[in-house]
PDB file of C-alpha atoms in Angstrom:
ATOM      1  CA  UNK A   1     149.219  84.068-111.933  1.00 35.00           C
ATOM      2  CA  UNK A   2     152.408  85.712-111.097  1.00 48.00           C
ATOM      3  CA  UNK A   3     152.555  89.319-110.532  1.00 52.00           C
ATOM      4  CA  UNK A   4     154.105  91.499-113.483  1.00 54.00           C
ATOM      5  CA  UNK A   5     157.699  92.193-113.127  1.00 63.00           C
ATOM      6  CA  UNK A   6     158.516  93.191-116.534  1.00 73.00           C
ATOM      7  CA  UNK A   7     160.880  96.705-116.342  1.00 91.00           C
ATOM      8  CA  UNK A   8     159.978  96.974-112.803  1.00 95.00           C
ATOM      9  CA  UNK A   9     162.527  97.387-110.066  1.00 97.00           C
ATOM     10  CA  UNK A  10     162.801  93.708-108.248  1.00 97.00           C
ATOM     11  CA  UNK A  11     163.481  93.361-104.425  1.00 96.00           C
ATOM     12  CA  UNK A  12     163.713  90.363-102.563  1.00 94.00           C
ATOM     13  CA  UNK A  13     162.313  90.506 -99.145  1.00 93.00           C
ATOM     14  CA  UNK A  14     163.075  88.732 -95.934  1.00 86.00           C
ATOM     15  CA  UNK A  15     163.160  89.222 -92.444  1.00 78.00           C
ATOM     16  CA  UNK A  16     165.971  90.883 -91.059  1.00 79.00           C
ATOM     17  CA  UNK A  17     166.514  94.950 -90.622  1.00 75.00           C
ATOM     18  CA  UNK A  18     168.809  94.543 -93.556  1.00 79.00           C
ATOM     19  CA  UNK A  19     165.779  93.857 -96.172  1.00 86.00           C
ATOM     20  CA  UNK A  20     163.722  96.818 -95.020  1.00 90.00           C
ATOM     21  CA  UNK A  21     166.804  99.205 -95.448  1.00 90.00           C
ATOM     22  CA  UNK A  22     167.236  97.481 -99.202  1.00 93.00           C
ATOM     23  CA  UNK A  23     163.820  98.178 -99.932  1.00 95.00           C
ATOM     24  CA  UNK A  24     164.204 102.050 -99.263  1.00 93.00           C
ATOM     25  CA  UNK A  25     167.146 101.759-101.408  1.00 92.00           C
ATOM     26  CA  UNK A  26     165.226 100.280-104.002  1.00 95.00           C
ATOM     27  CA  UNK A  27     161.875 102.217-103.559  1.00 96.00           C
ATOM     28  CA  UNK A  28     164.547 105.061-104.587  1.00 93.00           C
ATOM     29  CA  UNK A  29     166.253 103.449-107.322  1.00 93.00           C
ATOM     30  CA  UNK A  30     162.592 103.046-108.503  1.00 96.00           C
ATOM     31  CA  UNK A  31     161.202 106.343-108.447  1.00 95.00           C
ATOM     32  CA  UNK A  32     165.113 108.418-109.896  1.00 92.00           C
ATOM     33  CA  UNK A  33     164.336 105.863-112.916  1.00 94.00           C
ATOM     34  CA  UNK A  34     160.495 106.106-113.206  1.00 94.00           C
ATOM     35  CA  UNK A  35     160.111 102.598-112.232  1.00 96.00           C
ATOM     36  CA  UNK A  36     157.521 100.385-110.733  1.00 97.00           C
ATOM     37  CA  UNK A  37     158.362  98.808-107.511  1.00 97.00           C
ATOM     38  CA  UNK A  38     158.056  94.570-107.237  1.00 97.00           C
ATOM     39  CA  UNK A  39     158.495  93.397-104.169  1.00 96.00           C
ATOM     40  CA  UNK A  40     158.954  89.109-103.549  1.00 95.00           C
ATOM     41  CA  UNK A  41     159.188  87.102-100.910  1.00 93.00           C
ATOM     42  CA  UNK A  42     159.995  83.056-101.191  1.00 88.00           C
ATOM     43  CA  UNK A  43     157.758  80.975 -99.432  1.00 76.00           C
ATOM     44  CA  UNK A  44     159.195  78.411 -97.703  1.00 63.00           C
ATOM     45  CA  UNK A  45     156.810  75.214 -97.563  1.00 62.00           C
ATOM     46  CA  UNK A  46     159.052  72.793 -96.056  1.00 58.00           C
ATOM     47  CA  UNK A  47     158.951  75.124 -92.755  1.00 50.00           C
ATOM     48  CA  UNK A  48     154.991  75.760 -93.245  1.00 51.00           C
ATOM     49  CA  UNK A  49     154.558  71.679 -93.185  1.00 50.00           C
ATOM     50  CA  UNK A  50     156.435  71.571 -90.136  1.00 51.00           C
ATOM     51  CA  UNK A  51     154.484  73.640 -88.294  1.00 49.00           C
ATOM     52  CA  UNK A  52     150.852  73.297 -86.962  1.00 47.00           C
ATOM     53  CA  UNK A  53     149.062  76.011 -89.628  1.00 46.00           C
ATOM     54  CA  UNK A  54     150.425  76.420 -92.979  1.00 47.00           C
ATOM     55  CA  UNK A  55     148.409  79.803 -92.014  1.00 50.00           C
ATOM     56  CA  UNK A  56     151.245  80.531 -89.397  1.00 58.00           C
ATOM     57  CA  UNK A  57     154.539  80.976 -91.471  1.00 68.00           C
ATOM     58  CA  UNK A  58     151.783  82.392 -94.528  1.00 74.00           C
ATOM     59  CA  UNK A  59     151.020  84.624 -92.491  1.00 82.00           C
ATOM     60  CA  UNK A  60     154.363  85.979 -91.351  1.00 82.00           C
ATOM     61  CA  UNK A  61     155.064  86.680 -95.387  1.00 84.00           C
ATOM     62  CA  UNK A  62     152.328  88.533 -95.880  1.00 88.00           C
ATOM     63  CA  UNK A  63     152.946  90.784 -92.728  1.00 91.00           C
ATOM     64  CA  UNK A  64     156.719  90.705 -94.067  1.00 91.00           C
ATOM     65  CA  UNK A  65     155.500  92.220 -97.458  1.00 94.00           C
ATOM     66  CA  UNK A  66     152.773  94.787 -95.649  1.00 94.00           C
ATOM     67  CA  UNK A  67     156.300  95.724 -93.854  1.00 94.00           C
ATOM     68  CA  UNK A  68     158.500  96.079 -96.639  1.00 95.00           C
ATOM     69  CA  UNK A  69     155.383  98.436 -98.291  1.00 96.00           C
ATOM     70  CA  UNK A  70     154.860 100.480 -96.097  1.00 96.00           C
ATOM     71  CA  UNK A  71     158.931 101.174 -96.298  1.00 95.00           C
ATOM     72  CA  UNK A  72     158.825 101.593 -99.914  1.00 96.00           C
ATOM     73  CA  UNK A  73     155.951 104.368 -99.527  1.00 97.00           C
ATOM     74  CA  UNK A  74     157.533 106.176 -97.132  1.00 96.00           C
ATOM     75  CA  UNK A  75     160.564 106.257 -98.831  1.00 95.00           C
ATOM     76  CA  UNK A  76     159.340 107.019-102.386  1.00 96.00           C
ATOM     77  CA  UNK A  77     155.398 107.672-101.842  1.00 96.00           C
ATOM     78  CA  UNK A  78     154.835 107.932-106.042  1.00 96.00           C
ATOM     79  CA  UNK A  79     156.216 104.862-107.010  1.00 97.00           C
ATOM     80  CA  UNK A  80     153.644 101.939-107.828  1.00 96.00           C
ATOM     81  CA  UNK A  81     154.228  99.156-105.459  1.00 96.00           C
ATOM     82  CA  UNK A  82     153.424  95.167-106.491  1.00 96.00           C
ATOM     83  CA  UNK A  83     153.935  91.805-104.214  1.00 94.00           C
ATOM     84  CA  UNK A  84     153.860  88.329-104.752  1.00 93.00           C
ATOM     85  CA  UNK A  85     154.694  85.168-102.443  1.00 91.00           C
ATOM     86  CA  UNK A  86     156.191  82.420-104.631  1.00 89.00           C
ATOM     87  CA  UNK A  87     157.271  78.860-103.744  1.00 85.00           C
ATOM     88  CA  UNK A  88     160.683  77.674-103.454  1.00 85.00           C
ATOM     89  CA  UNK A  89     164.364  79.206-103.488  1.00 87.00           C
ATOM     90  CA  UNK A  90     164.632  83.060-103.413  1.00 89.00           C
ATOM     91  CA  UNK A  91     167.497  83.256-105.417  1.00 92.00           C
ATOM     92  CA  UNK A  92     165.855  81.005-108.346  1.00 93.00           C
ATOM     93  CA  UNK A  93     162.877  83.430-107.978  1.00 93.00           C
ATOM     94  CA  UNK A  94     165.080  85.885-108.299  1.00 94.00           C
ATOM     95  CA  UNK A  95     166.563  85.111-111.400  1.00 94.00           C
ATOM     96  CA  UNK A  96     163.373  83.979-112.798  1.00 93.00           C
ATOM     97  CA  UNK A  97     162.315  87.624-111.934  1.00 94.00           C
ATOM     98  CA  UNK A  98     165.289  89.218-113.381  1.00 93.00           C
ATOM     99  CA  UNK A  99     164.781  87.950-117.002  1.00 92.00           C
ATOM    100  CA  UNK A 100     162.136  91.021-117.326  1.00 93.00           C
ATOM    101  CA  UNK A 101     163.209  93.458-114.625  1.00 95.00           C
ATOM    102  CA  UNK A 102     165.073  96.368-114.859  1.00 95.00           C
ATOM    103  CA  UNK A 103     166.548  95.797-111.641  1.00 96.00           C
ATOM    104  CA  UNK A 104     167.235  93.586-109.091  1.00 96.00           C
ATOM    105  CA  UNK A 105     167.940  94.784-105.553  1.00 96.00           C
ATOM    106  CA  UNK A 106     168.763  92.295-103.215  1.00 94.00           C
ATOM    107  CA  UNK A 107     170.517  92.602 -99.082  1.00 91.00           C
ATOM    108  CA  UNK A 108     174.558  91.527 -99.095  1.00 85.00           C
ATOM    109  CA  UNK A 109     173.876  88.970 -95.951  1.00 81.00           C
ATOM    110  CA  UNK A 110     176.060  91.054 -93.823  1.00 74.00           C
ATOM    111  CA  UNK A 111     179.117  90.495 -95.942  1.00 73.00           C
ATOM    112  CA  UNK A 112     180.885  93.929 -95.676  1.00 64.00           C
ATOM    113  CA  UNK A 113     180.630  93.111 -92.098  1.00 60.00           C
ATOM    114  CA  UNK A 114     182.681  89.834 -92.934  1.00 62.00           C
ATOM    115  CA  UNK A 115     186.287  90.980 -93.785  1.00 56.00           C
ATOM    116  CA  UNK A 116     187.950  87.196 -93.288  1.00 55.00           C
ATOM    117  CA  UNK A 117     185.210  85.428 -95.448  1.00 58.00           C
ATOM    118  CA  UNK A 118     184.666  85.175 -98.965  1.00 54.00           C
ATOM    119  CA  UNK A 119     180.792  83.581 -99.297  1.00 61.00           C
ATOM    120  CA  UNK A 120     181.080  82.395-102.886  1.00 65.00           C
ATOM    121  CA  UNK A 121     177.696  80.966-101.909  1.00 73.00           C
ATOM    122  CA  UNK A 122     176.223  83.784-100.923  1.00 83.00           C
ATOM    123  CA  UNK A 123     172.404  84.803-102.272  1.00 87.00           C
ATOM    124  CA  UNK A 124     173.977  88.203-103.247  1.00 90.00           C
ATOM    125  CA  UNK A 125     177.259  87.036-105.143  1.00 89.00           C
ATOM    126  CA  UNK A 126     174.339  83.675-106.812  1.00 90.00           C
ATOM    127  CA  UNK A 127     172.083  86.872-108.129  1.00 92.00           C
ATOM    128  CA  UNK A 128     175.290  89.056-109.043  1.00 91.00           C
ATOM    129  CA  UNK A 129     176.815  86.405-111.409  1.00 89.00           C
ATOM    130  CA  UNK A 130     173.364  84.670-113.104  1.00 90.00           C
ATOM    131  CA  UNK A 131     170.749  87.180-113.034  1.00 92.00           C
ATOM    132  CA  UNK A 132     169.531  88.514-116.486  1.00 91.00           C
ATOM    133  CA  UNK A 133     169.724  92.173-115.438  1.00 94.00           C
ATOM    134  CA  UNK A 134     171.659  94.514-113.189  1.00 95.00           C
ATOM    135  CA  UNK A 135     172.013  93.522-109.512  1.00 96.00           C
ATOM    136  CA  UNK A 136     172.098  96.067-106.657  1.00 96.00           C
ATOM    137  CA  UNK A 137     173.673  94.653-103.827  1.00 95.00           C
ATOM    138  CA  UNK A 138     172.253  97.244-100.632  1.00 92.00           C
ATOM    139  CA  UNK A 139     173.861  97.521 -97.124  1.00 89.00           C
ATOM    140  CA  UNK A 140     172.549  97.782 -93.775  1.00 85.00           C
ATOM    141  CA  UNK A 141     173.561 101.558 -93.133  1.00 84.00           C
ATOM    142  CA  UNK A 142     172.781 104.220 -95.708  1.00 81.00           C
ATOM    143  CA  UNK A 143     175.413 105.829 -97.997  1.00 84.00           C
ATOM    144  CA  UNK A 144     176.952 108.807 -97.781  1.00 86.00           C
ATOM    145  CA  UNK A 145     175.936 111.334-100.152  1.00 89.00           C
ATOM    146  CA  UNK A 146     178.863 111.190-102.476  1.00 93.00           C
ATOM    147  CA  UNK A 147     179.660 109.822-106.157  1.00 96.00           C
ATOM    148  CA  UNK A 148     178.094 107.735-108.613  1.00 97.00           C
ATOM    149  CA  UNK A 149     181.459 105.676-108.459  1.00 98.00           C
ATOM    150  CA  UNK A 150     182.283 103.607-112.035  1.00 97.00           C
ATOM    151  CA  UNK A 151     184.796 101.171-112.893  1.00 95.00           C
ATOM    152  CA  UNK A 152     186.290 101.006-116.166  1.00 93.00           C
ATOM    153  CA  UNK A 153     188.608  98.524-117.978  1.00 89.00           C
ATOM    154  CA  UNK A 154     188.001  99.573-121.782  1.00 86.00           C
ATOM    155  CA  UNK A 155     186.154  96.514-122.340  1.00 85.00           C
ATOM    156  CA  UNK A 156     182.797  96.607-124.285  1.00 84.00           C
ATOM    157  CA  UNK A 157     180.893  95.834-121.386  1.00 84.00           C
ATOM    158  CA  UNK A 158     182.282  98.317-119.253  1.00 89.00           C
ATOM    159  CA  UNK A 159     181.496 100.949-121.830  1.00 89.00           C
ATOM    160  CA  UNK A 160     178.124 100.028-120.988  1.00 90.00           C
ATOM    161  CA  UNK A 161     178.306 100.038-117.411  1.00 93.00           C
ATOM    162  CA  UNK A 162     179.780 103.459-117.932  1.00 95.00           C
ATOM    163  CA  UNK A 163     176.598 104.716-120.000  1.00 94.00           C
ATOM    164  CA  UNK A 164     174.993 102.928-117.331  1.00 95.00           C
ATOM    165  CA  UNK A 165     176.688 104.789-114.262  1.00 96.00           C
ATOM    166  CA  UNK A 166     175.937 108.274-116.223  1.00 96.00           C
ATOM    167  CA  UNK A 167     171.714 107.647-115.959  1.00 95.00           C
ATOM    168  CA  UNK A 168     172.210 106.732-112.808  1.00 95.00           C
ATOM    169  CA  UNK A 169     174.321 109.983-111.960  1.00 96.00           C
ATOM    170  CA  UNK A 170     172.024 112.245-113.271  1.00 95.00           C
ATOM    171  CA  UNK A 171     168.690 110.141-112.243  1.00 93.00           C
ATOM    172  CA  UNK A 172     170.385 110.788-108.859  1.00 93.00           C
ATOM    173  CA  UNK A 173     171.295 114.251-109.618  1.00 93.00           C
ATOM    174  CA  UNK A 174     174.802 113.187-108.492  1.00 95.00           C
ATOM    175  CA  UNK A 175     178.305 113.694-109.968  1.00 96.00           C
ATOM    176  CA  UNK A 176     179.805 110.889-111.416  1.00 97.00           C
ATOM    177  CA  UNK A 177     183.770 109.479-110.707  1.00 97.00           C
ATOM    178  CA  UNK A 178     184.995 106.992-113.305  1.00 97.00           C
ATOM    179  CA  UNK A 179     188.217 105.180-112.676  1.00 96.00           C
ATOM    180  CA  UNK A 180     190.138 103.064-115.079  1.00 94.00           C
ATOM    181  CA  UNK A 181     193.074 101.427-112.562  1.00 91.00           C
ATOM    182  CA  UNK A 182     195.839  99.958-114.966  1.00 88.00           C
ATOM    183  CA  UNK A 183     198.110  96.938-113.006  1.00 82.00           C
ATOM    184  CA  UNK A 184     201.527  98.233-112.386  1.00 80.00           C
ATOM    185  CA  UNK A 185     202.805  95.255-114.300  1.00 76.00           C
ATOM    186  CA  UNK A 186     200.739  95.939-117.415  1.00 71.00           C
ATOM    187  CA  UNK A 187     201.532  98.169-120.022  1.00 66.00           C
ATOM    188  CA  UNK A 188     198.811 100.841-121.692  1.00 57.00           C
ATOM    189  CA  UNK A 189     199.751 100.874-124.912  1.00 58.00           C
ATOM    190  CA  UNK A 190     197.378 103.655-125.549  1.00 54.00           C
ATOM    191  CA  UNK A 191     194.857 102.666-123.090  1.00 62.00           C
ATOM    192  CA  UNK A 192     195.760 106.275-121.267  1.00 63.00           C
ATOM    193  CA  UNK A 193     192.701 108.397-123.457  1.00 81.00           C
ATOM    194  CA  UNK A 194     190.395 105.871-123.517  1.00 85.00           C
ATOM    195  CA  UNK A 195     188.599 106.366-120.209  1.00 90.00           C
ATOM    196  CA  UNK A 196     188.932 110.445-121.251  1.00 91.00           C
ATOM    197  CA  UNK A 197     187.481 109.541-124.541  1.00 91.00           C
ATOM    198  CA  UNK A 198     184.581 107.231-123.136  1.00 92.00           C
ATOM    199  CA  UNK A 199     183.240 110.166-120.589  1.00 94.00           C
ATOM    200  CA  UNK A 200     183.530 112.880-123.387  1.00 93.00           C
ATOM    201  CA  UNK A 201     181.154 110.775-125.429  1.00 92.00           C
ATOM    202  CA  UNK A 202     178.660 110.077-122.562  1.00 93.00           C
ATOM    203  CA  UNK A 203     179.030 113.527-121.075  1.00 93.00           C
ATOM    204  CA  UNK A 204     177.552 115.081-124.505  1.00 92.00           C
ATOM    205  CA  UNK A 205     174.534 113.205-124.122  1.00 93.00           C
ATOM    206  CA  UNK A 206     174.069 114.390-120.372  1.00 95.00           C
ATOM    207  CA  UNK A 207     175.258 117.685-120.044  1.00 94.00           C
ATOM    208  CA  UNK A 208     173.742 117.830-116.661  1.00 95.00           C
ATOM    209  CA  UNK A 209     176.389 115.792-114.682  1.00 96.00           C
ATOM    210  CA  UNK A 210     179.459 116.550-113.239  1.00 96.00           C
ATOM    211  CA  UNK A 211     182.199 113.921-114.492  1.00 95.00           C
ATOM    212  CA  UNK A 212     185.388 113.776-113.017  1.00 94.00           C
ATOM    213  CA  UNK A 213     187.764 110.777-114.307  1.00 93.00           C
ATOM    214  CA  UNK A 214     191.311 109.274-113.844  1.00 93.00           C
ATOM    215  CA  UNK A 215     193.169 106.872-115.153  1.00 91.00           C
ATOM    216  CA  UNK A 216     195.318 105.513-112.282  1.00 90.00           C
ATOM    217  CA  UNK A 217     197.967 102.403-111.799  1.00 90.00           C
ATOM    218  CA  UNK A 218     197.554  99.780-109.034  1.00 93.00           C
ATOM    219  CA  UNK A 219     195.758  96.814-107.748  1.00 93.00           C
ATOM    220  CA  UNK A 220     192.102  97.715-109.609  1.00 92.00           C
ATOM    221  CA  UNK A 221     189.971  95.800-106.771  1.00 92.00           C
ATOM    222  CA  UNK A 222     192.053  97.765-103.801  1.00 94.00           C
ATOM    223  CA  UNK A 223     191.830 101.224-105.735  1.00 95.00           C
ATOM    224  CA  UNK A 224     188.102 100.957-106.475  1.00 96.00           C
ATOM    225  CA  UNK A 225     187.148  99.408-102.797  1.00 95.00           C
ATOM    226  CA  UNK A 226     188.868 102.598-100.989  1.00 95.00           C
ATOM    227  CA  UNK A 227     187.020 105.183-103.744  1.00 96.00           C
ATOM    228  CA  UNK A 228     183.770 103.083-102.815  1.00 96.00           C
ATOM    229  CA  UNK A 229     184.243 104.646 -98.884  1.00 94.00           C
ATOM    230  CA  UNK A 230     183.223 108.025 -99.869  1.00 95.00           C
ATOM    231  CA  UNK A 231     180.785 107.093-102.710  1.00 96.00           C
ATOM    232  CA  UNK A 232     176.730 106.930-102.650  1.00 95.00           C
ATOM    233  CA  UNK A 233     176.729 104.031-105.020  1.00 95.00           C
ATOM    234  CA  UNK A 234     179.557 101.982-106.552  1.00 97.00           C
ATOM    235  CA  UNK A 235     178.895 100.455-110.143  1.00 97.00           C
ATOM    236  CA  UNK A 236     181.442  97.618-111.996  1.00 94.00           C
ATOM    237  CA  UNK A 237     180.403  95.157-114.793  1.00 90.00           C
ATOM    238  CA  UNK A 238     180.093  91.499-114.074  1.00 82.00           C
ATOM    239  CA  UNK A 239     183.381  90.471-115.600  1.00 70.00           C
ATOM    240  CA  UNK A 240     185.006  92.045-118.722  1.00 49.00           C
ATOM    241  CA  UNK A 241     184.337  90.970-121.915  1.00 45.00           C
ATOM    242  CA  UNK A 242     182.864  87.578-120.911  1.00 49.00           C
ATOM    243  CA  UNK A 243     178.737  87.799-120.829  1.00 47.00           C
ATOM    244  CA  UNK A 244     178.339  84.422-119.789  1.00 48.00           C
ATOM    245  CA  UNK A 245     175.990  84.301-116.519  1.00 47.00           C
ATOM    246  CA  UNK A 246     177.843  82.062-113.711  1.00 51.00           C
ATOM    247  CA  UNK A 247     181.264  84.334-113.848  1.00 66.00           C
ATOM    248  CA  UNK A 248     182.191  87.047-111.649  1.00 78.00           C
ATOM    249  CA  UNK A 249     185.362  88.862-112.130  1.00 83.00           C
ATOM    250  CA  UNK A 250     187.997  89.585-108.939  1.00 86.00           C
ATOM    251  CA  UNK A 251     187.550  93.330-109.276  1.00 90.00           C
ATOM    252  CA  UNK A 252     183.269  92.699-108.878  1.00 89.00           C
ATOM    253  CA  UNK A 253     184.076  90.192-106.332  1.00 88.00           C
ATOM    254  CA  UNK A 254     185.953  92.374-103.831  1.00 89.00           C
ATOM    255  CA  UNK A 255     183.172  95.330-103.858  1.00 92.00           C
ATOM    256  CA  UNK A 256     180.245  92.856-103.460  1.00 90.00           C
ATOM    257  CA  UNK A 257     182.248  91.220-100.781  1.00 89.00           C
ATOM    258  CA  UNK A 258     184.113  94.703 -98.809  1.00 90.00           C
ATOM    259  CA  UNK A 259     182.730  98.062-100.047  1.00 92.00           C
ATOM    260  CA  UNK A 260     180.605  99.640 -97.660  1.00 91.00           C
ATOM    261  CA  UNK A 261     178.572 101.478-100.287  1.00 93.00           C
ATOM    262  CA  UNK A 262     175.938  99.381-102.204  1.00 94.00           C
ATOM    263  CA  UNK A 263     177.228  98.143-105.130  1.00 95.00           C
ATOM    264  CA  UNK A 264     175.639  97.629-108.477  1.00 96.00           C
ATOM    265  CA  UNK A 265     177.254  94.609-110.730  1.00 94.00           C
ATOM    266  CA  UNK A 266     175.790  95.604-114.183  1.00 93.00           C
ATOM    267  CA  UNK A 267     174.804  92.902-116.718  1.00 87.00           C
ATOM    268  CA  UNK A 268     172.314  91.722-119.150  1.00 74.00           C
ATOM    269  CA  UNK A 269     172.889  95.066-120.799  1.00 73.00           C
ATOM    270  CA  UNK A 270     173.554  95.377-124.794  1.00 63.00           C
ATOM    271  CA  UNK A 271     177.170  96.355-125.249  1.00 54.00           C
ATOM    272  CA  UNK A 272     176.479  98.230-128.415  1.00 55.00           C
ATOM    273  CA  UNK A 273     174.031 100.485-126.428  1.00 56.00           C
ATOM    274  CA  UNK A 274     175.910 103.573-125.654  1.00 54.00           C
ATOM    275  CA  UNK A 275     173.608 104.615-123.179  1.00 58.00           C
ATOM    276  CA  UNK A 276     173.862 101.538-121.380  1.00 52.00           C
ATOM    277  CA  UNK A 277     170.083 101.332-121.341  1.00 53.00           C
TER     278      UNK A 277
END
C-alpha cells in the first residue's frame, strides 16, 4: 500500500549530492508550512534484473532513503518524515504523487549549470509543466538569504501565485519583491496600479511582511532571471491564464532553466483563492 502523500511536502530522491541538498530545501519548505515530509525514490527493475541480487540495487534505495532522512532531520528535526520505493519512472511517480501533495520538490539536473542548453526533456521542466501542484525546482548550492521573489503579469493565475509568494514570505519570515515587467512594445493601458493594487490586498491579510513592488518595462524573462541572483526563492506561475498541464510559459522556462535561486513554478492552485492556498 502506498505511503500517504496527501498535503505532504513530496521529494524525489536519487543519488547525486544534488538530491540531498533538495531534500534540506524541502525538509524546510516542510516545517515554515507545517507540513509532513514524503520522501520517494523510483525503483528501477530493469537495472535490478540485470544484476546478480535484485537485493543489490534494493538495497542501494533503501540506504539512498536512510540518506536523504537523516538530511531532512537534521535540517528540520520536527517535521514528520515518510518513504516509499515505487516501481517505474520517477517523474510519473511524481505526478502521481502530486495529485494530493502540497508540494513537490524535485533537483534541476544541473541545468543552471547549463547556460547553452535548453532540456525541454528534463525531469524538472516534465514535473514543472504536468504536476497537479506547485513544483520547487532546488539547486545544488544554497540561496542567499534574500527575497521571496514573485512574478506578476495581472493574469488570474498569477494573482494566485502572488497570494502564494506572500505565505511563503512570511512562512519564511522573509520580505517579499513582486515584479510586474511590461514588454517595451506593449502598451499598459492601465495595467500600471494593478501590481500596486494586488500587494495592497494581500499585504492586509499579512501585515507581517515587508512588500516592496515595481512595475518595470523590458524583456520579463531577462528582468526576473537577474532579480532571481539576489533572491532566496524565486516564484512564477506555470503559464498565464492557460491551466492546462503540458504548457510552460517562456518567462517559467528561463528561471527553471538559468536562475541560480530555486525556483517555484506554481500550479494546481484555485485562481479565485486570494490566498493562493
Amino acid at each position: 500500500m502506498p505511503a500517504p502523500t496527501h498535503g505532504a511536502v513530496v521529494v524525489g530522491v536519487g543519488s547525486s549530492a544534488e538530491d540531498l541538498q533538495v531534500v534540506r530545501t524541502a525538509a524546510a519548505e516542510a516545517a515554515a508550512h507545517d507540513r509532513p515530509l514524503h520522501l520517494l525514490h523510483a525503483f528501477n527493475w530493469a537495472a535490478a534484473l540485470e544484476s546478480f541480487s535484485v537485493s543489490g540495487p534494493r538495497a542501494a534505495a533503501e540506504e539512498l532513503l536512510e540518506q536523504a532522512g537523516q538530511a531532512a532531520a537534521e535540517a528540520a528535526p520536527t517535521v514528520p518524515v515518510t518513504d516509499e520505493i515505487v516501481e517505474g519512472s520517477p517523474v510519473e511517480a511524481l505526478i502521481r504523487a502530486s495529485d494530493s501533495a502540497f508540494l513537490l520538490a524535485v533537483g534541476d539536473g544541473g541545468m543552471a549549470g547549463c547556460a547553452a542548453c535548453v532540456p525541454a526533456d528534463a525531469p524538472a521542466v516534465q514535473l514543472a509543466a504536468r504536476a497537479g501542484c506547485p513544483v520547487l525546482v532546488g539547486r545544488l548550492d544554497p540561496p542567499p538569504p534574500g527575497p521571496v521573489l514573485v512574478g506578476f503579469d495581472g493574469s488570474e493565475s498569477s494573482r494566485a501565485t502572488l497570494g502564494y509568494a506572500f505565505d511563503c514570505a512570511e512562512r519564511r519570515g522573509a520580505r517579499l519583491l513582486a515584479i510586474h515587467v511590461v514588454e517595451p512594445n506593449q502598451h499598459p493601458d492601465g495595467d500600471d496600479g494593478l501590481l500596486d493594487e494586488a500587494v495592497a490586498r494581500h499585504a492586509a491579510r499579512h501585515p507581517r511582511v515587508a512588500a516592496e513592488c515595481h512595475t518595470v518595462r523590458g524583456d520579463p524573462g531577462a528582468v526576473l532571471l537577474e532579480q532571481s541572483r539576489s533572491a532566496q526563492v524565486a516564484l512564477v506561475g506555470a503559464r498565464g491564464d492557460e491551466p492546462l498541464r503540458g504548457m510552460l510559459g517562456a518567462v517559467s522556462q528561463t528561471l527553471l532553466y538559468h536562475s541560480p535561486a530555486p525556483v517555484i513554478v506554481v500550479r494546481g492552485l484555485d485562481p479565485d483563492d486570494e490566498d493562493g492556498s
